[in-house]
Amino acid sequence: MNINSKGRALNKQSALKGFTLIEMLVVVAIISILSGLTLTGIGGFTARARDTRRIGDLKNVQNYLEFYFTKCGIYPGTSACAIGSLANWSELSASLAGLGAKVPNDPISTRNYFYGVTTGNNLTYIIGAKLETENKILGDSNEIDSTTGFTMTTGADCSDTAPAYGYCIGS
């Protein structure tokens, strides 16, 4: 029988309690693999969440545009009721700000929403965003796939296919 420094007897069973180095390494490896898979999955969820926000933002702007149309009889563009030629999203924001509307920007600062009106009469519009992932809403009957006949902001693409995944709605 062995006796430790505190005078207690050590038997063979108490000396074997604990984990071996191999067991610890296996557990750490399993935890690392599971956390890596989890973090990879979260990346897809955040992209879909941003896409959902984009779709909601465009529907809100659509409401602002309808209110603008009710007041002015046309959609923002080149006319006396609008500010300038609306060459970009920030000019649309300025036009709608007169109505008290706060027009949102894309969740990623390097991306932009886009806007366009029918060339010449400003009686119909298209607003859109480039989604990050393929989305079933791209097949919706209200979703627009072409910008033909519209004066659009730079970079507008309503194509439903990769890499654009352009989501566009309008009047």
Short mmCIF file of N, CA and C in Angstrom, two decimals:
data_model
loop_
_atom_site.label_atom_id
_atom_site.label_comp_id
_atom_site.label_asym_id
_atom_site.label_seq_id
_atom_site.Cartn_x
_atom_site.Cartn_y
_atom_site.Cartn_z
N MET A 1 0.84 -1.16 0.00
CA MET A 1 0.00 0.00 0.00
C MET A 1 0.89 1.23 0.00
N ASN A 2 0.55 2.19 -0.86
CA ASN A 2 1.29 3.45 -0.94
C ASN A 2 0.62 4.49 -0.07
N ILE A 3 1.41 5.39 0.48
CA ILE A 3 0.88 6.47 1.32
C ILE A 3 1.34 7.79 0.71
N ASN A 4 0.38 8.74 0.53
CA ASN A 4 0.74 10.02 -0.06
C ASN A 4 1.32 10.95 1.00
N SER A 5 1.63 12.20 0.61
CA SER A 5 2.28 13.13 1.52
C SER A 5 1.39 13.55 2.69
N LYS A 6 0.09 13.40 2.55
CA LYS A 6 -0.82 13.77 3.63
C LYS A 6 -1.12 12.58 4.53
N GLY A 7 -0.49 11.50 4.29
CA GLY A 7 -0.66 10.33 5.12
C GLY A 7 -1.84 9.47 4.76
N ARG A 8 -2.43 9.71 3.61
CA ARG A 8 -3.56 8.90 3.19
C ARG A 8 -3.07 7.75 2.32
N ALA A 9 -3.78 6.68 2.42
CA ALA A 9 -3.40 5.50 1.65
C ALA A 9 -3.88 5.67 0.22
N LEU A 10 -3.04 5.34 -0.75
CA LEU A 10 -3.39 5.37 -2.16
C LEU A 10 -3.57 3.95 -2.63
N ASN A 11 -4.67 3.67 -3.26
CA ASN A 11 -4.80 2.36 -3.86
C ASN A 11 -4.71 2.52 -5.37
N LYS A 12 -4.67 1.43 -6.07
CA LYS A 12 -4.48 1.45 -7.51
C LYS A 12 -5.65 2.13 -8.22
N GLN A 13 -6.86 1.97 -7.70
CA GLN A 13 -8.04 2.54 -8.34
C GLN A 13 -8.04 4.07 -8.26
N SER A 14 -7.69 4.66 -7.14
CA SER A 14 -7.69 6.12 -7.03
C SER A 14 -6.59 6.76 -7.85
N ALA A 15 -5.53 6.07 -8.12
CA ALA A 15 -4.45 6.61 -8.94
C ALA A 15 -4.82 6.65 -10.41
N LEU A 16 -5.84 5.90 -10.84
CA LEU A 16 -6.22 5.85 -12.24
C LEU A 16 -7.38 6.78 -12.59
N LYS A 17 -7.88 7.56 -11.64
CA LYS A 17 -8.98 8.47 -11.93
C LYS A 17 -8.46 9.62 -12.79
N GLY A 18 -9.33 10.13 -13.74
CA GLY A 18 -8.95 11.24 -14.60
C GLY A 18 -8.97 10.81 -16.06
N PHE A 19 -8.56 11.71 -16.94
CA PHE A 19 -8.57 11.46 -18.37
C PHE A 19 -7.15 11.38 -18.89
N THR A 20 -6.98 10.56 -19.90
CA THR A 20 -5.66 10.48 -20.52
C THR A 20 -5.54 11.62 -21.53
N LEU A 21 -4.34 11.87 -21.96
CA LEU A 21 -4.08 12.92 -22.94
C LEU A 21 -4.81 12.62 -24.25
N ILE A 22 -4.85 11.39 -24.67
CA ILE A 22 -5.53 11.01 -25.91
C ILE A 22 -7.03 11.30 -25.80
N GLU A 23 -7.63 10.96 -24.67
CA GLU A 23 -9.06 11.22 -24.49
C GLU A 23 -9.35 12.72 -24.56
N MET A 24 -8.51 13.51 -23.95
CA MET A 24 -8.69 14.96 -23.99
C MET A 24 -8.55 15.50 -25.41
N LEU A 25 -7.58 15.01 -26.16
CA LEU A 25 -7.39 15.46 -27.54
C LEU A 25 -8.58 15.09 -28.42
N VAL A 26 -9.13 13.91 -28.22
CA VAL A 26 -10.30 13.48 -28.99
C VAL A 26 -11.49 14.40 -28.70
N VAL A 27 -11.72 14.71 -27.44
CA VAL A 27 -12.83 15.59 -27.06
C VAL A 27 -12.63 16.99 -27.65
N VAL A 28 -11.43 17.53 -27.56
CA VAL A 28 -11.14 18.85 -28.12
C VAL A 28 -11.34 18.84 -29.63
N ALA A 29 -10.93 17.78 -30.31
CA ALA A 29 -11.10 17.69 -31.76
C ALA A 29 -12.58 17.66 -32.13
N ILE A 30 -13.37 16.89 -31.40
CA ILE A 30 -14.81 16.81 -31.68
C ILE A 30 -15.47 18.17 -31.46
N ILE A 31 -15.14 18.84 -30.39
CA ILE A 31 -15.71 20.17 -30.12
C ILE A 31 -15.31 21.15 -31.21
N SER A 32 -14.08 21.09 -31.67
CA SER A 32 -13.61 21.98 -32.74
C SER A 32 -14.38 21.75 -34.02
N ILE A 33 -14.57 20.49 -34.37
CA ILE A 33 -15.30 20.16 -35.61
C ILE A 33 -16.75 20.66 -35.51
N LEU A 34 -17.40 20.41 -34.40
CA LEU A 34 -18.79 20.84 -34.23
C LEU A 34 -18.93 22.36 -34.24
N SER A 35 -18.01 23.06 -33.61
CA SER A 35 -18.09 24.52 -33.61
C SER A 35 -17.83 25.08 -35.01
N GLY A 36 -16.92 24.46 -35.75
CA GLY A 36 -16.66 24.89 -37.13
C GLY A 36 -17.88 24.71 -38.01
N LEU A 37 -18.56 23.59 -37.87
CA LEU A 37 -19.78 23.35 -38.65
C LEU A 37 -20.88 24.33 -38.27
N THR A 38 -21.00 24.63 -37.00
CA THR A 38 -22.01 25.57 -36.53
C THR A 38 -21.76 26.97 -37.08
N LEU A 39 -20.52 27.42 -37.01
CA LEU A 39 -20.20 28.77 -37.50
C LEU A 39 -20.40 28.87 -39.00
N THR A 40 -20.10 27.81 -39.73
CA THR A 40 -20.32 27.82 -41.17
C THR A 40 -21.80 27.93 -41.48
N GLY A 41 -22.63 27.21 -40.73
CA GLY A 41 -24.07 27.27 -40.92
C GLY A 41 -24.65 28.63 -40.59
N ILE A 42 -24.12 29.30 -39.61
CA ILE A 42 -24.60 30.62 -39.21
C ILE A 42 -24.38 31.63 -40.33
N GLY A 43 -23.28 31.49 -41.08
CA GLY A 43 -23.00 32.41 -42.19
C GLY A 43 -24.13 32.42 -43.21
N GLY A 44 -24.69 31.25 -43.52
CA GLY A 44 -25.81 31.16 -44.44
C GLY A 44 -27.07 31.80 -43.88
N PHE A 45 -27.28 31.65 -42.59
CA PHE A 45 -28.44 32.26 -41.96
C PHE A 45 -28.36 33.78 -41.99
N THR A 46 -27.19 34.34 -41.78
CA THR A 46 -27.07 35.80 -41.78
C THR A 46 -27.29 36.37 -43.18
N ALA A 47 -26.82 35.68 -44.21
CA ALA A 47 -27.06 36.15 -45.58
C ALA A 47 -28.55 36.13 -45.89
N ARG A 48 -29.24 35.06 -45.49
CA ARG A 48 -30.69 34.99 -45.71
C ARG A 48 -31.42 36.06 -44.90
N ALA A 49 -30.94 36.34 -43.70
CA ALA A 49 -31.55 37.39 -42.88
C ALA A 49 -31.40 38.76 -43.55
N ARG A 50 -30.22 39.03 -44.11
CA ARG A 50 -30.03 40.31 -44.82
C ARG A 50 -30.94 40.38 -46.05
N ASP A 51 -31.11 39.25 -46.76
CA ASP A 51 -32.01 39.23 -47.91
C ASP A 51 -33.45 39.51 -47.49
N THR A 52 -33.86 38.94 -46.37
CA THR A 52 -35.21 39.19 -45.86
C THR A 52 -35.39 40.67 -45.53
N ARG A 53 -34.36 41.27 -44.95
CA ARG A 53 -34.43 42.71 -44.65
C ARG A 53 -34.53 43.51 -45.94
N ARG A 54 -33.76 43.14 -46.96
CA ARG A 54 -33.82 43.86 -48.25
C ARG A 54 -35.23 43.82 -48.82
N ILE A 55 -35.84 42.65 -48.80
CA ILE A 55 -37.19 42.50 -49.34
C ILE A 55 -38.17 43.37 -48.56
N GLY A 56 -38.06 43.38 -47.24
CA GLY A 56 -38.92 44.23 -46.41
C GLY A 56 -38.68 45.71 -46.67
N ASP A 57 -37.41 46.09 -46.81
CA ASP A 57 -37.07 47.49 -47.10
C ASP A 57 -37.73 47.95 -48.40
N LEU A 58 -37.65 47.11 -49.44
CA LEU A 58 -38.21 47.49 -50.73
C LEU A 58 -39.73 47.63 -50.65
N LYS A 59 -40.37 46.78 -49.88
CA LYS A 59 -41.83 46.90 -49.72
C LYS A 59 -42.19 48.19 -49.00
N ASN A 60 -41.37 48.61 -48.02
CA ASN A 60 -41.61 49.89 -47.34
C ASN A 60 -41.43 51.06 -48.31
N VAL A 61 -40.37 51.02 -49.11
CA VAL A 61 -40.13 52.08 -50.10
C VAL A 61 -41.27 52.11 -51.11
N GLN A 62 -41.78 50.95 -51.46
CA GLN A 62 -42.91 50.88 -52.38
C GLN A 62 -44.11 51.66 -51.81
N ASN A 63 -44.35 51.53 -50.52
CA ASN A 63 -45.43 52.29 -49.88
C ASN A 63 -45.16 53.79 -49.95
N TYR A 64 -43.91 54.20 -49.69
CA TYR A 64 -43.54 55.62 -49.79
C TYR A 64 -43.76 56.14 -51.21
N LEU A 65 -43.40 55.33 -52.21
CA LEU A 65 -43.56 55.76 -53.60
C LEU A 65 -45.04 55.92 -53.96
N GLU A 66 -45.88 55.04 -53.45
CA GLU A 66 -47.32 55.17 -53.72
C GLU A 66 -47.88 56.43 -53.07
N PHE A 67 -47.40 56.75 -51.89
CA PHE A 67 -47.82 57.99 -51.23
C PHE A 67 -47.36 59.20 -52.04
N TYR A 68 -46.13 59.16 -52.54
CA TYR A 68 -45.58 60.23 -53.38
C TYR A 68 -46.46 60.39 -54.62
N PHE A 69 -46.82 59.26 -55.24
CA PHE A 69 -47.64 59.29 -56.45
C PHE A 69 -49.00 59.93 -56.15
N THR A 70 -49.56 59.62 -54.99
CA THR A 70 -50.84 60.20 -54.60
C THR A 70 -50.74 61.72 -54.49
N LYS A 71 -49.63 62.22 -53.97
CA LYS A 71 -49.44 63.68 -53.82
C LYS A 71 -49.11 64.37 -55.13
N CYS A 72 -48.26 63.74 -55.96
CA CYS A 72 -47.71 64.42 -57.14
C CYS A 72 -48.30 63.97 -58.47
N GLY A 73 -48.92 62.79 -58.51
CA GLY A 73 -49.46 62.29 -59.76
C GLY A 73 -48.45 61.57 -60.63
N ILE A 74 -47.20 61.55 -60.22
CA ILE A 74 -46.13 60.83 -60.91
C ILE A 74 -45.19 60.27 -59.84
N TYR A 75 -44.31 59.39 -60.27
CA TYR A 75 -43.28 58.87 -59.36
C TYR A 75 -42.04 59.75 -59.46
N PRO A 76 -41.20 59.79 -58.43
CA PRO A 76 -40.00 60.64 -58.45
C PRO A 76 -39.15 60.39 -59.69
N GLY A 77 -38.72 61.46 -60.30
CA GLY A 77 -37.91 61.40 -61.52
C GLY A 77 -37.64 62.81 -61.99
N THR A 78 -37.58 63.00 -63.29
CA THR A 78 -37.33 64.34 -63.83
C THR A 78 -38.65 65.07 -64.00
N SER A 79 -39.02 65.84 -62.99
CA SER A 79 -40.25 66.63 -63.07
C SER A 79 -40.21 67.73 -62.02
N ALA A 80 -41.19 68.59 -62.04
CA ALA A 80 -41.24 69.70 -61.09
C ALA A 80 -41.49 69.22 -59.66
N CYS A 81 -42.08 68.07 -59.50
CA CYS A 81 -42.42 67.57 -58.17
C CYS A 81 -41.23 66.84 -57.53
N ALA A 82 -40.22 66.53 -58.30
CA ALA A 82 -39.08 65.75 -57.79
C ALA A 82 -37.82 66.59 -57.74
N ILE A 83 -36.82 66.05 -57.13
CA ILE A 83 -35.51 66.72 -57.05
C ILE A 83 -34.59 66.08 -58.09
N GLY A 84 -34.30 66.77 -59.15
CA GLY A 84 -33.31 66.28 -60.11
C GLY A 84 -33.74 65.06 -60.89
N SER A 85 -32.74 64.36 -61.42
CA SER A 85 -33.01 63.24 -62.31
C SER A 85 -32.95 61.89 -61.63
N LEU A 86 -32.72 61.86 -60.33
CA LEU A 86 -32.68 60.62 -59.57
C LEU A 86 -31.72 59.60 -60.18
N ALA A 87 -30.47 59.95 -60.21
CA ALA A 87 -29.46 59.07 -60.78
C ALA A 87 -29.03 57.97 -59.81
N ASN A 88 -29.46 58.07 -58.56
CA ASN A 88 -29.07 57.03 -57.60
C ASN A 88 -30.05 56.97 -56.43
N TRP A 89 -29.82 56.00 -55.57
CA TRP A 89 -30.72 55.75 -54.44
C TRP A 89 -30.76 56.92 -53.47
N SER A 90 -29.64 57.60 -53.27
CA SER A 90 -29.62 58.71 -52.32
C SER A 90 -30.48 59.87 -52.81
N GLU A 91 -30.57 60.08 -54.12
CA GLU A 91 -31.45 61.13 -54.65
C GLU A 91 -32.92 60.75 -54.47
N LEU A 92 -33.22 59.46 -54.61
CA LEU A 92 -34.58 59.00 -54.33
C LEU A 92 -34.90 59.25 -52.86
N SER A 93 -33.94 58.96 -51.99
CA SER A 93 -34.12 59.20 -50.55
C SER A 93 -34.42 60.67 -50.29
N ALA A 94 -33.71 61.56 -50.97
CA ALA A 94 -33.93 63.00 -50.79
C ALA A 94 -35.32 63.40 -51.26
N SER A 95 -35.78 62.83 -52.38
CA SER A 95 -37.12 63.15 -52.88
C SER A 95 -38.20 62.70 -51.91
N LEU A 96 -38.03 61.51 -51.35
CA LEU A 96 -39.04 60.97 -50.44
C LEU A 96 -38.94 61.56 -49.04
N ALA A 97 -37.79 62.14 -48.70
CA ALA A 97 -37.62 62.75 -47.38
C ALA A 97 -38.59 63.91 -47.18
N GLY A 98 -38.97 64.57 -48.27
CA GLY A 98 -39.94 65.65 -48.19
C GLY A 98 -41.29 65.18 -47.69
N LEU A 99 -41.55 63.89 -47.79
CA LEU A 99 -42.80 63.31 -47.29
C LEU A 99 -42.65 62.78 -45.87
N GLY A 100 -41.46 62.94 -45.31
CA GLY A 100 -41.19 62.41 -43.97
C GLY A 100 -40.75 60.96 -43.98
N ALA A 101 -40.44 60.43 -45.15
CA ALA A 101 -40.04 59.03 -45.27
C ALA A 101 -38.55 58.88 -45.04
N LYS A 102 -38.17 57.88 -44.26
CA LYS A 102 -36.76 57.55 -44.10
C LYS A 102 -36.49 56.32 -44.95
N VAL A 103 -35.83 56.53 -46.06
CA VAL A 103 -35.56 55.45 -47.00
C VAL A 103 -34.35 54.66 -46.53
N PRO A 104 -34.49 53.33 -46.38
CA PRO A 104 -33.38 52.52 -45.87
C PRO A 104 -32.30 52.30 -46.90
N ASN A 105 -31.12 51.92 -46.41
CA ASN A 105 -30.01 51.52 -47.27
C ASN A 105 -29.77 50.04 -47.11
N ASP A 106 -29.04 49.45 -48.04
CA ASP A 106 -28.72 48.03 -48.00
C ASP A 106 -27.98 47.70 -46.70
N PRO A 107 -28.23 46.51 -46.11
CA PRO A 107 -27.54 46.12 -44.88
C PRO A 107 -26.01 46.05 -45.01
N ILE A 108 -25.52 45.85 -46.22
CA ILE A 108 -24.08 45.84 -46.45
C ILE A 108 -23.73 47.15 -47.14
N SER A 109 -22.85 47.92 -46.54
CA SER A 109 -22.58 49.29 -47.02
C SER A 109 -22.00 49.34 -48.43
N THR A 110 -21.41 48.26 -48.93
CA THR A 110 -20.83 48.28 -50.27
C THR A 110 -21.87 47.94 -51.35
N ARG A 111 -23.08 47.63 -50.95
CA ARG A 111 -24.14 47.30 -51.91
C ARG A 111 -25.19 48.41 -51.89
N ASN A 112 -25.93 48.54 -52.97
CA ASN A 112 -26.95 49.58 -53.07
C ASN A 112 -28.25 49.01 -53.60
N TYR A 113 -29.36 49.61 -53.18
CA TYR A 113 -30.64 49.36 -53.82
C TYR A 113 -30.66 50.20 -55.09
N PHE A 114 -31.60 49.90 -56.00
CA PHE A 114 -31.68 50.72 -57.21
C PHE A 114 -33.13 51.07 -57.52
N TYR A 115 -33.27 52.10 -58.34
CA TYR A 115 -34.57 52.69 -58.64
C TYR A 115 -34.60 53.12 -60.10
N GLY A 116 -35.78 53.02 -60.71
CA GLY A 116 -35.95 53.50 -62.07
C GLY A 116 -37.40 53.84 -62.35
N VAL A 117 -37.61 54.77 -63.26
CA VAL A 117 -38.96 55.16 -63.68
C VAL A 117 -39.07 54.96 -65.18
N THR A 118 -40.32 54.86 -65.68
CA THR A 118 -40.50 54.72 -67.12
C THR A 118 -39.93 55.94 -67.81
N THR A 119 -39.20 55.69 -68.85
CA THR A 119 -38.55 56.75 -69.59
C THR A 119 -39.60 57.69 -70.16
N GLY A 120 -39.49 58.97 -69.81
CA GLY A 120 -40.36 59.99 -70.39
C GLY A 120 -41.54 60.42 -69.54
N ASN A 121 -42.27 59.49 -68.90
CA ASN A 121 -43.49 59.94 -68.22
C ASN A 121 -43.54 59.69 -66.71
N ASN A 122 -42.65 58.92 -66.16
CA ASN A 122 -42.58 58.67 -64.71
C ASN A 122 -43.88 58.11 -64.13
N LEU A 123 -44.62 57.31 -64.90
CA LEU A 123 -45.89 56.78 -64.41
C LEU A 123 -45.77 55.37 -63.82
N THR A 124 -44.66 54.72 -64.04
CA THR A 124 -44.40 53.44 -63.40
C THR A 124 -42.95 53.43 -62.92
N TYR A 125 -42.66 52.55 -61.98
CA TYR A 125 -41.31 52.51 -61.41
C TYR A 125 -40.87 51.07 -61.17
N ILE A 126 -39.58 50.92 -60.96
CA ILE A 126 -38.98 49.66 -60.50
C ILE A 126 -38.03 50.02 -59.38
N ILE A 127 -38.10 49.27 -58.29
CA ILE A 127 -37.08 49.34 -57.24
C ILE A 127 -36.54 47.93 -57.06
N GLY A 128 -35.27 47.83 -56.72
CA GLY A 128 -34.70 46.50 -56.60
C GLY A 128 -33.47 46.44 -55.74
N ALA A 129 -33.05 45.20 -55.50
CA ALA A 129 -31.85 44.92 -54.71
C ALA A 129 -31.24 43.63 -55.23
N LYS A 130 -29.95 43.51 -55.03
CA LYS A 130 -29.27 42.25 -55.35
C LYS A 130 -29.23 41.41 -54.08
N LEU A 131 -29.87 40.25 -54.13
CA LEU A 131 -29.88 39.35 -52.99
C LEU A 131 -28.57 38.56 -52.95
N GLU A 132 -28.22 38.06 -51.78
CA GLU A 132 -26.99 37.28 -51.63
C GLU A 132 -27.20 35.81 -51.91
N THR A 133 -28.42 35.33 -51.74
CA THR A 133 -28.71 33.92 -51.92
C THR A 133 -29.93 33.76 -52.82
N GLU A 134 -30.05 32.58 -53.41
CA GLU A 134 -31.23 32.29 -54.20
C GLU A 134 -32.43 32.25 -53.25
N ASN A 135 -33.55 32.80 -53.68
CA ASN A 135 -34.70 32.93 -52.80
C ASN A 135 -35.95 32.59 -53.60
N LYS A 136 -36.91 31.93 -52.96
CA LYS A 136 -38.13 31.54 -53.67
C LYS A 136 -38.94 32.75 -54.12
N ILE A 137 -38.74 33.90 -53.50
CA ILE A 137 -39.48 35.10 -53.90
C ILE A 137 -39.09 35.56 -55.31
N LEU A 138 -37.93 35.11 -55.79
CA LEU A 138 -37.50 35.48 -57.14
C LEU A 138 -38.44 34.92 -58.20
N GLY A 139 -39.19 33.88 -57.86
CA GLY A 139 -40.14 33.29 -58.79
C GLY A 139 -41.56 33.82 -58.61
N ASP A 140 -41.74 34.79 -57.72
CA ASP A 140 -43.04 35.37 -57.44
C ASP A 140 -43.59 36.08 -58.68
N SER A 141 -44.90 36.02 -58.86
CA SER A 141 -45.51 36.64 -60.05
C SER A 141 -45.42 38.16 -60.03
N ASN A 142 -45.25 38.77 -58.87
CA ASN A 142 -45.13 40.24 -58.78
C ASN A 142 -43.70 40.72 -58.97
N GLU A 143 -42.76 39.80 -59.02
CA GLU A 143 -41.34 40.16 -59.15
C GLU A 143 -41.03 40.44 -60.62
N ILE A 144 -40.28 41.50 -60.90
CA ILE A 144 -39.98 41.95 -62.27
C ILE A 144 -38.59 41.45 -62.67
N ASP A 145 -38.46 41.00 -63.92
CA ASP A 145 -37.19 40.45 -64.38
C ASP A 145 -36.47 41.30 -65.42
N SER A 146 -37.09 42.37 -65.89
CA SER A 146 -36.48 43.18 -66.95
C SER A 146 -36.61 44.67 -66.63
N THR A 147 -35.59 45.44 -67.00
CA THR A 147 -35.62 46.89 -66.81
C THR A 147 -35.84 47.62 -68.14
N THR A 148 -36.24 46.91 -69.18
CA THR A 148 -36.47 47.51 -70.49
C THR A 148 -37.56 48.58 -70.40
N GLY A 149 -37.27 49.76 -70.94
CA GLY A 149 -38.23 50.86 -70.94
C GLY A 149 -38.14 51.76 -69.72
N PHE A 150 -37.18 51.47 -68.85
CA PHE A 150 -37.02 52.26 -67.63
C PHE A 150 -35.68 52.96 -67.63
N THR A 151 -35.65 54.17 -67.09
CA THR A 151 -34.39 54.86 -66.83
C THR A 151 -33.97 54.43 -65.44
N MET A 152 -32.90 53.63 -65.38
CA MET A 152 -32.50 52.99 -64.11
C MET A 152 -31.23 53.60 -63.56
N THR A 153 -31.06 53.45 -62.25
CA THR A 153 -29.81 53.84 -61.61
C THR A 153 -28.72 52.87 -62.04
N THR A 154 -27.49 53.28 -61.92
CA THR A 154 -26.35 52.48 -62.34
C THR A 154 -26.29 51.17 -61.56
N GLY A 155 -25.99 50.07 -62.25
CA GLY A 155 -25.82 48.78 -61.61
C GLY A 155 -27.10 48.00 -61.41
N ALA A 156 -28.21 48.48 -61.95
CA ALA A 156 -29.48 47.78 -61.78
C ALA A 156 -29.48 46.49 -62.58
N ASP A 157 -29.88 45.40 -61.94
CA ASP A 157 -29.96 44.10 -62.60
C ASP A 157 -31.08 43.32 -61.95
N CYS A 158 -32.14 43.07 -62.69
CA CYS A 158 -33.29 42.34 -62.15
C CYS A 158 -33.25 40.86 -62.50
N SER A 159 -32.14 40.38 -63.03
CA SER A 159 -32.00 38.98 -63.39
C SER A 159 -32.10 38.09 -62.15
N ASP A 160 -32.88 37.02 -62.25
CA ASP A 160 -33.08 36.12 -61.12
C ASP A 160 -31.95 35.12 -60.91
N THR A 161 -31.03 35.03 -61.85
CA THR A 161 -30.01 33.99 -61.79
C THR A 161 -28.73 34.50 -61.15
N ALA A 162 -27.89 33.55 -60.72
CA ALA A 162 -26.59 33.89 -60.12
C ALA A 162 -25.73 34.57 -61.15
N PRO A 163 -24.87 35.48 -60.81
CA PRO A 163 -24.58 35.94 -59.46
C PRO A 163 -25.45 37.11 -59.02
N ALA A 164 -26.37 37.57 -59.88
CA ALA A 164 -27.13 38.78 -59.55
C ALA A 164 -28.19 38.54 -58.48
N TYR A 165 -29.02 37.53 -58.65
CA TYR A 165 -30.18 37.32 -57.79
C TYR A 165 -30.91 38.64 -57.58
N GLY A 166 -31.23 39.32 -58.70
CA GLY A 166 -31.87 40.63 -58.61
C GLY A 166 -33.35 40.50 -58.27
N TYR A 167 -33.74 41.12 -57.19
CA TYR A 167 -35.14 41.14 -56.78
C TYR A 167 -35.68 42.53 -57.08
N CYS A 168 -36.67 42.62 -57.96
CA CYS A 168 -37.23 43.91 -58.37
C CYS A 168 -38.75 43.87 -58.27
N ILE A 169 -39.31 44.97 -57.78
CA ILE A 169 -40.75 45.13 -57.73
C ILE A 169 -41.09 46.51 -58.27
N GLY A 170 -42.34 46.73 -58.61
CA GLY A 170 -42.70 48.03 -59.16
C GLY A 170 -44.19 48.22 -59.21
N SER A 171 -44.57 49.28 -59.93
CA SER A 171 -45.99 49.61 -60.05
C SER A 171 -46.53 49.08 -61.36
#
